PDB file of C-alpha atoms in Angstrom:
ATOM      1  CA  UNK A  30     167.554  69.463  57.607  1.00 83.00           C
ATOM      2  CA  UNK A  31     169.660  69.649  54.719  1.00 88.00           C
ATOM      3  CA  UNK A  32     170.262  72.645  52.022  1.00 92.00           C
ATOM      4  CA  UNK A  33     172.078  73.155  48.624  1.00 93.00           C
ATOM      5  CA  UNK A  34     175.355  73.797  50.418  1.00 95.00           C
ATOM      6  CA  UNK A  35     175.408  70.825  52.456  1.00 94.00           C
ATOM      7  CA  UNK A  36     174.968  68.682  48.810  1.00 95.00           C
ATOM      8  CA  UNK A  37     177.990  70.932  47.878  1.00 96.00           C
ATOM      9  CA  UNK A  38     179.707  69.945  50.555  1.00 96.00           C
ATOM     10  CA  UNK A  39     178.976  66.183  50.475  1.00 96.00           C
ATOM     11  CA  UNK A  40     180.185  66.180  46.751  1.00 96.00           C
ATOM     12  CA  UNK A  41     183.482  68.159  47.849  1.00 96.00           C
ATOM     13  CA  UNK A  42     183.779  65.323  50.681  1.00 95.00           C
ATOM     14  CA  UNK A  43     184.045  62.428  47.731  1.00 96.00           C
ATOM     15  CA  UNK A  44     186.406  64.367  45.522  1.00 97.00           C
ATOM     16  CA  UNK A  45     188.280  66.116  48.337  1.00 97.00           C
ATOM     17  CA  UNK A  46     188.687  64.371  51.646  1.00 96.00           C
ATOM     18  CA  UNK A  47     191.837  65.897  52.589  1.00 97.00           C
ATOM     19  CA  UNK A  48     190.311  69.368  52.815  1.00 97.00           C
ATOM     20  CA  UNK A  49     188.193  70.409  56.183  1.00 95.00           C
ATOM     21  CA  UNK A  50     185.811  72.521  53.924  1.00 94.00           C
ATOM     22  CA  UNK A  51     183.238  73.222  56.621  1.00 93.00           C
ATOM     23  CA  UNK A  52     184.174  77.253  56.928  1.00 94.00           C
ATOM     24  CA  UNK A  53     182.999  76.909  53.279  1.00 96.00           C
ATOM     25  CA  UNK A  54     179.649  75.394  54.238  1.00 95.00           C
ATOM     26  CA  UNK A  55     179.088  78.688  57.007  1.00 94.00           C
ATOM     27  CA  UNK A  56     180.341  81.216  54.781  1.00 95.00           C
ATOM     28  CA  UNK A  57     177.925  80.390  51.737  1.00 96.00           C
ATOM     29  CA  UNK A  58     175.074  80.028  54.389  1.00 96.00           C
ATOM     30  CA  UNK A  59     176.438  83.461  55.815  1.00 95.00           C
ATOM     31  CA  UNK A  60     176.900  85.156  51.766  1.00 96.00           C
ATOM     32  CA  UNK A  61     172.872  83.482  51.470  1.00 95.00           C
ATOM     33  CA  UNK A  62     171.381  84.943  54.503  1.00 95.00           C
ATOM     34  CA  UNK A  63     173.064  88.430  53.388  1.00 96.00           C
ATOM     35  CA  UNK A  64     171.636  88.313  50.334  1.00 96.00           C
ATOM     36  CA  UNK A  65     168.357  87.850  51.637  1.00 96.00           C
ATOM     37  CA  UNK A  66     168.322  90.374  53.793  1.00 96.00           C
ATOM     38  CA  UNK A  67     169.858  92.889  51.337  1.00 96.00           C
ATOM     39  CA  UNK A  68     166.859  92.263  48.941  1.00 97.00           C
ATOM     40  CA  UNK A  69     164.369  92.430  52.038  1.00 97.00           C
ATOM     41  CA  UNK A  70     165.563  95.431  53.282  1.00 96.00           C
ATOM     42  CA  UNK A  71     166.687  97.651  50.052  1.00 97.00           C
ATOM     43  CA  UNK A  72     162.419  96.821  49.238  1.00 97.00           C
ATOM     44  CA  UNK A  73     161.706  98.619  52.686  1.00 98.00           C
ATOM     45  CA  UNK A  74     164.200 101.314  51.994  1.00 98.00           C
ATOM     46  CA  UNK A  75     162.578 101.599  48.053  1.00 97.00           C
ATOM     47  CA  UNK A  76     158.586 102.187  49.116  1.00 97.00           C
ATOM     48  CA  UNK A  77     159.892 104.863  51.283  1.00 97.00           C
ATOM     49  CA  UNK A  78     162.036 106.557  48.169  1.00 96.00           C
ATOM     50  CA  UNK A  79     165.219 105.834  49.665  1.00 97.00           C
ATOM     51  CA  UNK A  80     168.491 104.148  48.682  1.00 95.00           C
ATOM     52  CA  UNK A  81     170.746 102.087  51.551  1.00 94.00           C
ATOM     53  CA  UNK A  82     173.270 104.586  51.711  1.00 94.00           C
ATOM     54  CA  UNK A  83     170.699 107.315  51.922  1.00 95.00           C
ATOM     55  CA  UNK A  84     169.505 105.709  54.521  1.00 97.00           C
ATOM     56  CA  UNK A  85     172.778 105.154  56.058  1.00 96.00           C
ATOM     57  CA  UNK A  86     173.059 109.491  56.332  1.00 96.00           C
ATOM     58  CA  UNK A  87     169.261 109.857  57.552  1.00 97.00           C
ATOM     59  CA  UNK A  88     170.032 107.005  60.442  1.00 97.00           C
ATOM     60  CA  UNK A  89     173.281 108.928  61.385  1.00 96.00           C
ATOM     61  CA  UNK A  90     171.967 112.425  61.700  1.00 96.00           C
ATOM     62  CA  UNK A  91     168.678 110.493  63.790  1.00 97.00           C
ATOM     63  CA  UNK A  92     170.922 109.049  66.278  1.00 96.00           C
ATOM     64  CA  UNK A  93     173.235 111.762  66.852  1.00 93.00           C
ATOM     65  CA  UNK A  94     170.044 113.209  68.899  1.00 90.00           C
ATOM     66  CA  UNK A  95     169.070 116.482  69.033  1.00 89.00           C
ATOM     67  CA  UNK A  96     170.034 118.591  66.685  1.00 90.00           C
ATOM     68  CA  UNK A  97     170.587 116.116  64.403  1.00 91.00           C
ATOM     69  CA  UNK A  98     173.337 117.533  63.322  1.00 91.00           C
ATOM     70  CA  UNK A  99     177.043 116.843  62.013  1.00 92.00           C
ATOM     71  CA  UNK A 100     179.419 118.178  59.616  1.00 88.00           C
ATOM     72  CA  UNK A 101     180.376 116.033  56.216  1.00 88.00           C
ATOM     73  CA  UNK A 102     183.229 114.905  57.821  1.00 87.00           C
ATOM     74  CA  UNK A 103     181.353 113.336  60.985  1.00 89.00           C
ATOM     75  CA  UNK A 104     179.219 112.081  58.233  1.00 92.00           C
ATOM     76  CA  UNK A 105     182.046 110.861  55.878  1.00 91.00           C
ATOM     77  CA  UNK A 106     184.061 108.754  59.405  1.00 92.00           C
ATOM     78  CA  UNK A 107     180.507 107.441  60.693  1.00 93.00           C
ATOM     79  CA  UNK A 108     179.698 105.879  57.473  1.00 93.00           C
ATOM     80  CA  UNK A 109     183.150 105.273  56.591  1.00 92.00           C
ATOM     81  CA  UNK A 110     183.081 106.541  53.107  1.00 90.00           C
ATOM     82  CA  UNK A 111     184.936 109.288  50.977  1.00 88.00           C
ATOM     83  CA  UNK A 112     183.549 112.825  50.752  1.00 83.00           C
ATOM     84  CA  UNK A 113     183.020 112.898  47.327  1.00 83.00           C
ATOM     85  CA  UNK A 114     180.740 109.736  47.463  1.00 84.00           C
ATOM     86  CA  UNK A 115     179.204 111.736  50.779  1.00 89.00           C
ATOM     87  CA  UNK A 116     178.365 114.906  48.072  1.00 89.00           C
ATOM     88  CA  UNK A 117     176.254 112.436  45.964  1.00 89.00           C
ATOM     89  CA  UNK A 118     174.152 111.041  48.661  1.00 92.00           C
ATOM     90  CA  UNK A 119     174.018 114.376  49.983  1.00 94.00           C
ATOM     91  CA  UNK A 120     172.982 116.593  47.014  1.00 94.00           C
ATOM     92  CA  UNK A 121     169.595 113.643  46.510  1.00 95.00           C
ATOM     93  CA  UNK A 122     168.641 114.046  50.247  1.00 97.00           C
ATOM     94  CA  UNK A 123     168.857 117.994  49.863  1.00 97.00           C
ATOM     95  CA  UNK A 124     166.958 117.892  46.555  1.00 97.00           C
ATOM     96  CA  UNK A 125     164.492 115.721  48.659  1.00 97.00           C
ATOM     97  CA  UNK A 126     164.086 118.129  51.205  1.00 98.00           C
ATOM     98  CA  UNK A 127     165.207 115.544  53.880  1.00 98.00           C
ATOM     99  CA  UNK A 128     168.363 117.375  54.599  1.00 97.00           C
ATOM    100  CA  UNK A 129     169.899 120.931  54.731  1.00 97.00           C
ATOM    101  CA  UNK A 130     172.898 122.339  54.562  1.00 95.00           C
ATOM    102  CA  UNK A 131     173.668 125.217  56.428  1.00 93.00           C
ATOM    103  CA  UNK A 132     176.680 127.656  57.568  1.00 91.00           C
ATOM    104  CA  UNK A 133     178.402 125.965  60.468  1.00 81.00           C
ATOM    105  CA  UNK A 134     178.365 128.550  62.741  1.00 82.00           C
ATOM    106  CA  UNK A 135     181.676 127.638  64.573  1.00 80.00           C
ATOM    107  CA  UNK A 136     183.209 127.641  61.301  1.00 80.00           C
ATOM    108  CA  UNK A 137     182.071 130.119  58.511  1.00 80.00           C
ATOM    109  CA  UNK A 138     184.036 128.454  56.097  1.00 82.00           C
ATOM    110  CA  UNK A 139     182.076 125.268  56.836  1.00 84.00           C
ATOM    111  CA  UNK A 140     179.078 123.844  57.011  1.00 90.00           C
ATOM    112  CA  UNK A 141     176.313 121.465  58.903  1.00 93.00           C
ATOM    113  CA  UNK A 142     174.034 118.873  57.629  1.00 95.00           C
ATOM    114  CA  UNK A 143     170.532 119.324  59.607  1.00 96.00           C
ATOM    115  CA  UNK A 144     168.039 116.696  59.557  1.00 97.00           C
ATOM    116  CA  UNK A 145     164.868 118.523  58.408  1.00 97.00           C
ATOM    117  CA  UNK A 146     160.780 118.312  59.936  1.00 96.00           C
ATOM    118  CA  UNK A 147     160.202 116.054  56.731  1.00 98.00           C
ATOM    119  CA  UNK A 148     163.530 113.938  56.609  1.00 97.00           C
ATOM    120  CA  UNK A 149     162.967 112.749  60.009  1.00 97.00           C
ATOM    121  CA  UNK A 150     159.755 111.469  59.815  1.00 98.00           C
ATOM    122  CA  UNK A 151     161.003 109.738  56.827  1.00 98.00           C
ATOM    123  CA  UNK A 152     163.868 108.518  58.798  1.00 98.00           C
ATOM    124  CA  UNK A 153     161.760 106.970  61.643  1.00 98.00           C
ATOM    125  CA  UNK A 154     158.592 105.931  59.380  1.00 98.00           C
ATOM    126  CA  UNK A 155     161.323 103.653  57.425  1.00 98.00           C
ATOM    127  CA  UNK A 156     163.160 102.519  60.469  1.00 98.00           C
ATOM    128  CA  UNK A 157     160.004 101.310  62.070  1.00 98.00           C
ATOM    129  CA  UNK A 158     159.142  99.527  58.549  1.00 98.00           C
ATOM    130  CA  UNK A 159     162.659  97.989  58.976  1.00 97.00           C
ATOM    131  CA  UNK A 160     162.917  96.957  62.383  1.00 97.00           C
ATOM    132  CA  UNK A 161     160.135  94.655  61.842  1.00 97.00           C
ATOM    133  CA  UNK A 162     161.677  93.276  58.557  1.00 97.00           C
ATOM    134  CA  UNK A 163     164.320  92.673  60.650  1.00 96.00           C
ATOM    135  CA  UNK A 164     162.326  91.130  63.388  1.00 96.00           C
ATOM    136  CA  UNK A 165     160.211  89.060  61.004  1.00 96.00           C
ATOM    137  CA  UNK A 166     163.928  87.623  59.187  1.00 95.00           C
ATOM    138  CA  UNK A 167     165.232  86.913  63.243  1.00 95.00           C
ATOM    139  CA  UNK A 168     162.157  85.133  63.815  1.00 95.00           C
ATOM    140  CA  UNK A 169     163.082  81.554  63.219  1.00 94.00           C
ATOM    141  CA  UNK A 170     166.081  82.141  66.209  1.00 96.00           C
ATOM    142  CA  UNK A 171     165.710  82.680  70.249  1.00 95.00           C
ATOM    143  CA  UNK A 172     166.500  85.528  72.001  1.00 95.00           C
ATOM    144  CA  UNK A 173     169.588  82.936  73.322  1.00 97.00           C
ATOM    145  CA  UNK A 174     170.351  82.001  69.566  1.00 97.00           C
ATOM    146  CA  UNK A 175     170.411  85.764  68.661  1.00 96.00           C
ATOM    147  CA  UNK A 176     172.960  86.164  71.061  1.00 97.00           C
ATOM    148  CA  UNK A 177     174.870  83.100  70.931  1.00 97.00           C
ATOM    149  CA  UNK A 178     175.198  84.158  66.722  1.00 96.00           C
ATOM    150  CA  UNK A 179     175.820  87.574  67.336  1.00 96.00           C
ATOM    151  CA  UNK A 180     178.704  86.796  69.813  1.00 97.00           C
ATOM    152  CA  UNK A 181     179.815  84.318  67.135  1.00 95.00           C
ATOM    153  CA  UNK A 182     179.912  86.994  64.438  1.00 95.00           C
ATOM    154  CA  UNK A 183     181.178  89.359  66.188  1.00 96.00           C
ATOM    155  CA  UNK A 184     184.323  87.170  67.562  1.00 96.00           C
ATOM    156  CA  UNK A 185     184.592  86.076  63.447  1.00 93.00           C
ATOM    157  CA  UNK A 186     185.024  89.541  62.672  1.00 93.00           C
ATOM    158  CA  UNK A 187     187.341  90.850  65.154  1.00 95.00           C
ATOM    159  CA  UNK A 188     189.586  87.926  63.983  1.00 96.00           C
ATOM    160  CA  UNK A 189     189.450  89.032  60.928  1.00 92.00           C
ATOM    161  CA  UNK A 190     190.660  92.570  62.048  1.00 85.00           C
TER     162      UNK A 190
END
């Protein structure tokens, strides 16, 4: 099977043989594939009224389990973002009613952000609605391919640092 890139790469081939260009050829399948999913999933987080990095803060206070609970600068390490860009997202989600914040009682001079009743059903009604986007996008791979690309990813990444 053959794709765009691999006519790009043919053409390169012809007018550049002394150049090993094939990281080229997995890196614009890699940039397409992201892409992709970024559209797919960004529509999942849109029906249920929610932006990516909104639902970056929802999925953080979920899994933290019970009380779904941290303070801004949990929030702000997890997410790996600056506080004032966490005050943004935050001050939508609050206006939303997904999230409160409220006196940190350790701290009086602090505060928490609580996952609300409504914010986590939101939070797991889009999750489920993403895990089989996901799912559906994974399909055309193996539970062995899965692995053997997410070992491959992962090993590309840590030697990037």
């Amino acid at each position: 099977m053959h794709d765009a890139v691999d006519a790009i790469l043919a053409q390169w081939r012809c007018e550049r043989p002394d150049l090993d260009l094939s990281p080229m050829g997995v890196l614009a399948r890699l940039g397409r594939v992201t892409r992709l999913a970024e559209t797919a999933v960004e529509e999942v987080f849109s029906r249920h009224g929610l932006r990516p990095g909104e639902f970056d803060v929802l999925a953080a206070l979920r899994r933290s389990g019970t009380p779904f609970t941290m303070i801004p600068s949990e929030l702000s390490a997890v997410l790996m973002m600056s506080r004032a860009g966490m005050t943004n997202r935050l001050d939508h989600l609050e206006r939303a009613g997904l999230i409160e914040r409220r006196l940190d009682p350790a701290d009086r001079r602090s505060f928490q952000i609580v996952l609300t009743d409504k914010g986590r059903k939101v939070i797991d009604e889009t999750l489920t609605d993403h895990a089989a986007v996901l799912a559906r996008l994974g399909a055309a791979l193996g539970p062995q391919e899965t692995a053997t690309l997410d070992r491959i990813l992962r090993g590309l990444l840590d030697s990037w640092g």
